[in-house]
Amino acid sequence: MNKNELLQYFPCGGVIDHEVEVMDVKPLKQKNAWNAIATLPPANTAKLIIIYRLGEGEEAEYRAIPAKCPHQGADLSGDELKLDGNVYCYLHKRPICVFSEYNYAFNVIKRDNKFVITP
């Protein structure tokens, strides 16, 4: 399954009812990924996130997930997004899908060189 098929069948699942500004954006070592800070549900507290770009050019889409693995809190910032739409935690190889509401994956847009999490 390729990136376009994933986007077609699995829209981003994070639930949010308003736009959230993304702050303190810094590029990561891997291509098309950034660390940042955003206030996310359900706790509505500022958290470290990772933004991944899927695709290139005008068709590029962005997804954000928390920077900590939901299993045991391992830092995911060194883990690459694979073609299957998952980031695999280096600690236990747990898949974290950038399309899943269960992993708090959020849709992100780039507006005027700033990232914004959108409903």
mmCIF file of C-alpha atoms in Angstrom:
data_model
loop_
_atom_site.group_PDB
_atom_site.id
_atom_site.type_symbol
_atom_site.label_atom_id
_atom_site.label_comp_id
_atom_site.label_asym_id
_atom_site.label_seq_id
_atom_site.Cartn_x
_atom_site.Cartn_y
_atom_site.Cartn_z
ATOM 1 C CA MET A 1 0.000 0.000 0.000
ATOM 2 C CA ASN A 2 1.465 3.392 -0.928
ATOM 3 C CA LYS A 3 1.120 6.835 0.679
ATOM 4 C CA ASN A 4 -1.728 7.923 -1.575
ATOM 5 C CA GLU A 5 -3.724 4.801 -0.768
ATOM 6 C CA LEU A 6 -3.213 5.364 2.949
ATOM 7 C CA LEU A 7 -4.441 8.950 2.728
ATOM 8 C CA GLN A 8 -7.475 7.829 0.764
ATOM 9 C CA TYR A 9 -8.563 5.132 3.203
ATOM 10 C CA PHE A 10 -7.327 6.445 6.529
ATOM 11 C CA PRO A 11 -8.007 10.127 7.227
ATOM 12 C CA CYS A 12 -6.390 11.575 10.313
ATOM 13 C CA GLY A 13 -8.248 10.421 13.418
ATOM 14 C CA GLY A 14 -7.288 12.869 16.176
ATOM 15 C CA VAL A 15 -10.309 14.648 17.618
ATOM 16 C CA ILE A 16 -10.008 18.381 18.156
ATOM 17 C CA ASP A 17 -12.667 21.075 17.838
ATOM 18 C CA HIS A 18 -10.527 24.168 17.209
ATOM 19 C CA GLU A 19 -7.251 25.142 15.576
ATOM 20 C CA VAL A 20 -4.155 24.840 17.731
ATOM 21 C CA GLU A 21 -1.027 26.869 17.081
ATOM 22 C CA VAL A 22 2.184 24.852 16.922
ATOM 23 C CA MET A 23 5.152 26.518 18.633
ATOM 24 C CA ASP A 24 8.911 26.122 18.869
ATOM 25 C CA VAL A 25 9.253 24.099 15.649
ATOM 26 C CA LYS A 26 12.686 22.523 15.090
ATOM 27 C CA PRO A 27 13.768 20.165 12.290
ATOM 28 C CA LEU A 28 14.755 16.624 13.202
ATOM 29 C CA LYS A 29 17.636 14.628 11.713
ATOM 30 C CA GLN A 30 15.345 12.613 9.469
ATOM 31 C CA LYS A 31 13.956 14.294 6.391
ATOM 32 C CA ASN A 32 10.412 15.728 6.520
ATOM 33 C CA ALA A 33 10.045 15.688 10.325
ATOM 34 C CA TRP A 34 9.988 18.378 13.025
ATOM 35 C CA ASN A 35 9.766 18.527 16.827
ATOM 36 C CA ALA A 36 7.373 21.145 18.176
ATOM 37 C CA ILE A 37 5.104 22.017 21.098
ATOM 38 C CA ALA A 38 1.294 22.113 21.002
ATOM 39 C CA THR A 39 -1.570 21.983 23.480
ATOM 40 C CA LEU A 40 -3.411 18.734 22.782
ATOM 41 C CA PRO A 41 -6.409 16.891 24.185
ATOM 42 C CA PRO A 42 -7.371 15.069 26.285
ATOM 43 C CA ALA A 43 -5.303 16.803 29.006
ATOM 44 C CA ASN A 44 -5.179 20.158 27.164
ATOM 45 C CA THR A 45 -1.600 20.713 28.255
ATOM 46 C CA ALA A 46 1.424 21.703 26.176
ATOM 47 C CA LYS A 47 3.180 18.595 24.865
ATOM 48 C CA LEU A 48 6.139 17.825 22.688
ATOM 49 C CA ILE A 49 4.929 16.569 19.297
ATOM 50 C CA ILE A 50 6.435 15.334 16.059
ATOM 51 C CA ILE A 51 5.170 16.604 12.720
ATOM 52 C CA TYR A 52 5.689 14.414 9.656
ATOM 53 C CA ARG A 53 5.311 15.529 6.047
ATOM 54 C CA LEU A 54 3.730 12.984 3.711
ATOM 55 C CA GLY A 55 4.356 13.626 0.041
ATOM 56 C CA GLU A 56 6.040 16.491 -1.752
ATOM 57 C CA GLY A 57 5.135 19.842 -3.266
ATOM 58 C CA GLU A 58 1.597 21.197 -3.211
ATOM 59 C CA GLU A 59 0.177 17.727 -2.528
ATOM 60 C CA ALA A 60 2.146 17.376 0.717
ATOM 61 C CA GLU A 61 0.113 16.672 3.834
ATOM 62 C CA TYR A 62 1.220 16.887 7.459
ATOM 63 C CA ARG A 63 0.395 14.776 10.508
ATOM 64 C CA ALA A 64 1.352 15.256 14.156
ATOM 65 C CA ILE A 65 1.640 12.704 16.941
ATOM 66 C CA PRO A 66 2.844 13.059 20.538
ATOM 67 C CA ALA A 67 6.620 12.671 20.754
ATOM 68 C CA LYS A 68 6.331 10.004 23.456
ATOM 69 C CA CYS A 69 5.277 6.431 22.770
ATOM 70 C CA PRO A 70 1.896 5.738 24.408
ATOM 71 C CA HIS A 71 3.180 2.335 25.570
ATOM 72 C CA GLN A 72 6.064 3.309 27.877
ATOM 73 C CA GLY A 73 6.886 6.918 27.042
ATOM 74 C CA ALA A 74 9.952 6.342 24.844
ATOM 75 C CA ASP A 75 11.092 9.339 22.787
ATOM 76 C CA LEU A 76 9.966 8.866 19.170
ATOM 77 C CA SER A 77 11.899 11.788 17.683
ATOM 78 C CA GLY A 78 14.582 9.506 16.227
ATOM 79 C CA ASP A 79 12.099 7.088 14.662
ATOM 80 C CA GLU A 80 11.226 7.493 10.987
ATOM 81 C CA LEU A 81 7.782 7.393 9.431
ATOM 82 C CA LYS A 82 7.540 4.216 7.325
ATOM 83 C CA LEU A 83 5.613 3.772 4.070
ATOM 84 C CA ASP A 84 2.852 1.914 5.917
ATOM 85 C CA GLY A 85 1.940 5.115 7.827
ATOM 86 C CA ASN A 86 3.492 3.968 11.106
ATOM 87 C CA VAL A 87 6.338 5.123 13.281
ATOM 88 C CA TYR A 88 7.828 2.111 15.067
ATOM 89 C CA CYS A 89 9.013 2.826 18.593
ATOM 90 C CA TYR A 90 12.665 1.858 18.920
ATOM 91 C CA LEU A 91 12.093 0.407 22.398
ATOM 92 C CA HIS A 92 9.491 -2.301 21.688
ATOM 93 C CA LYS A 93 8.735 -1.798 17.965
ATOM 94 C CA ARG A 94 5.158 -0.745 18.782
ATOM 95 C CA PRO A 95 3.546 0.815 15.677
ATOM 96 C CA ILE A 96 2.189 4.340 16.118
ATOM 97 C CA CYS A 97 -0.038 5.210 13.163
ATOM 98 C CA VAL A 98 -0.088 8.845 12.008
ATOM 99 C CA PHE A 99 -3.717 8.393 10.954
ATOM 100 C CA SER A 100 -5.172 6.875 14.132
ATOM 101 C CA GLU A 101 -7.323 8.537 16.780
ATOM 102 C CA TYR A 102 -6.008 5.948 19.257
ATOM 103 C CA ASN A 103 -2.509 7.407 18.925
ATOM 104 C CA TYR A 104 -3.789 10.990 19.031
ATOM 105 C CA ALA A 105 -2.676 11.640 15.454
ATOM 106 C CA PHE A 106 -3.724 15.078 14.214
ATOM 107 C CA ASN A 107 -4.044 16.783 10.863
ATOM 108 C CA VAL A 108 -1.644 19.701 10.435
ATOM 109 C CA ILE A 109 -1.522 22.440 7.831
ATOM 110 C CA LYS A 110 1.309 24.801 7.004
ATOM 111 C CA ARG A 111 0.080 28.371 6.818
ATOM 112 C CA ASP A 112 2.469 31.290 6.177
ATOM 113 C CA ASN A 113 5.475 29.175 7.229
ATOM 114 C CA LYS A 114 3.760 28.206 10.501
ATOM 115 C CA PHE A 115 2.186 24.891 11.434
ATOM 116 C CA VAL A 116 -1.382 24.693 12.755
ATOM 117 C CA ILE A 117 -3.255 21.611 14.018
ATOM 118 C CA THR A 118 -6.734 21.613 12.505
ATOM 119 C CA PRO A 119 -10.038 19.846 13.269
#
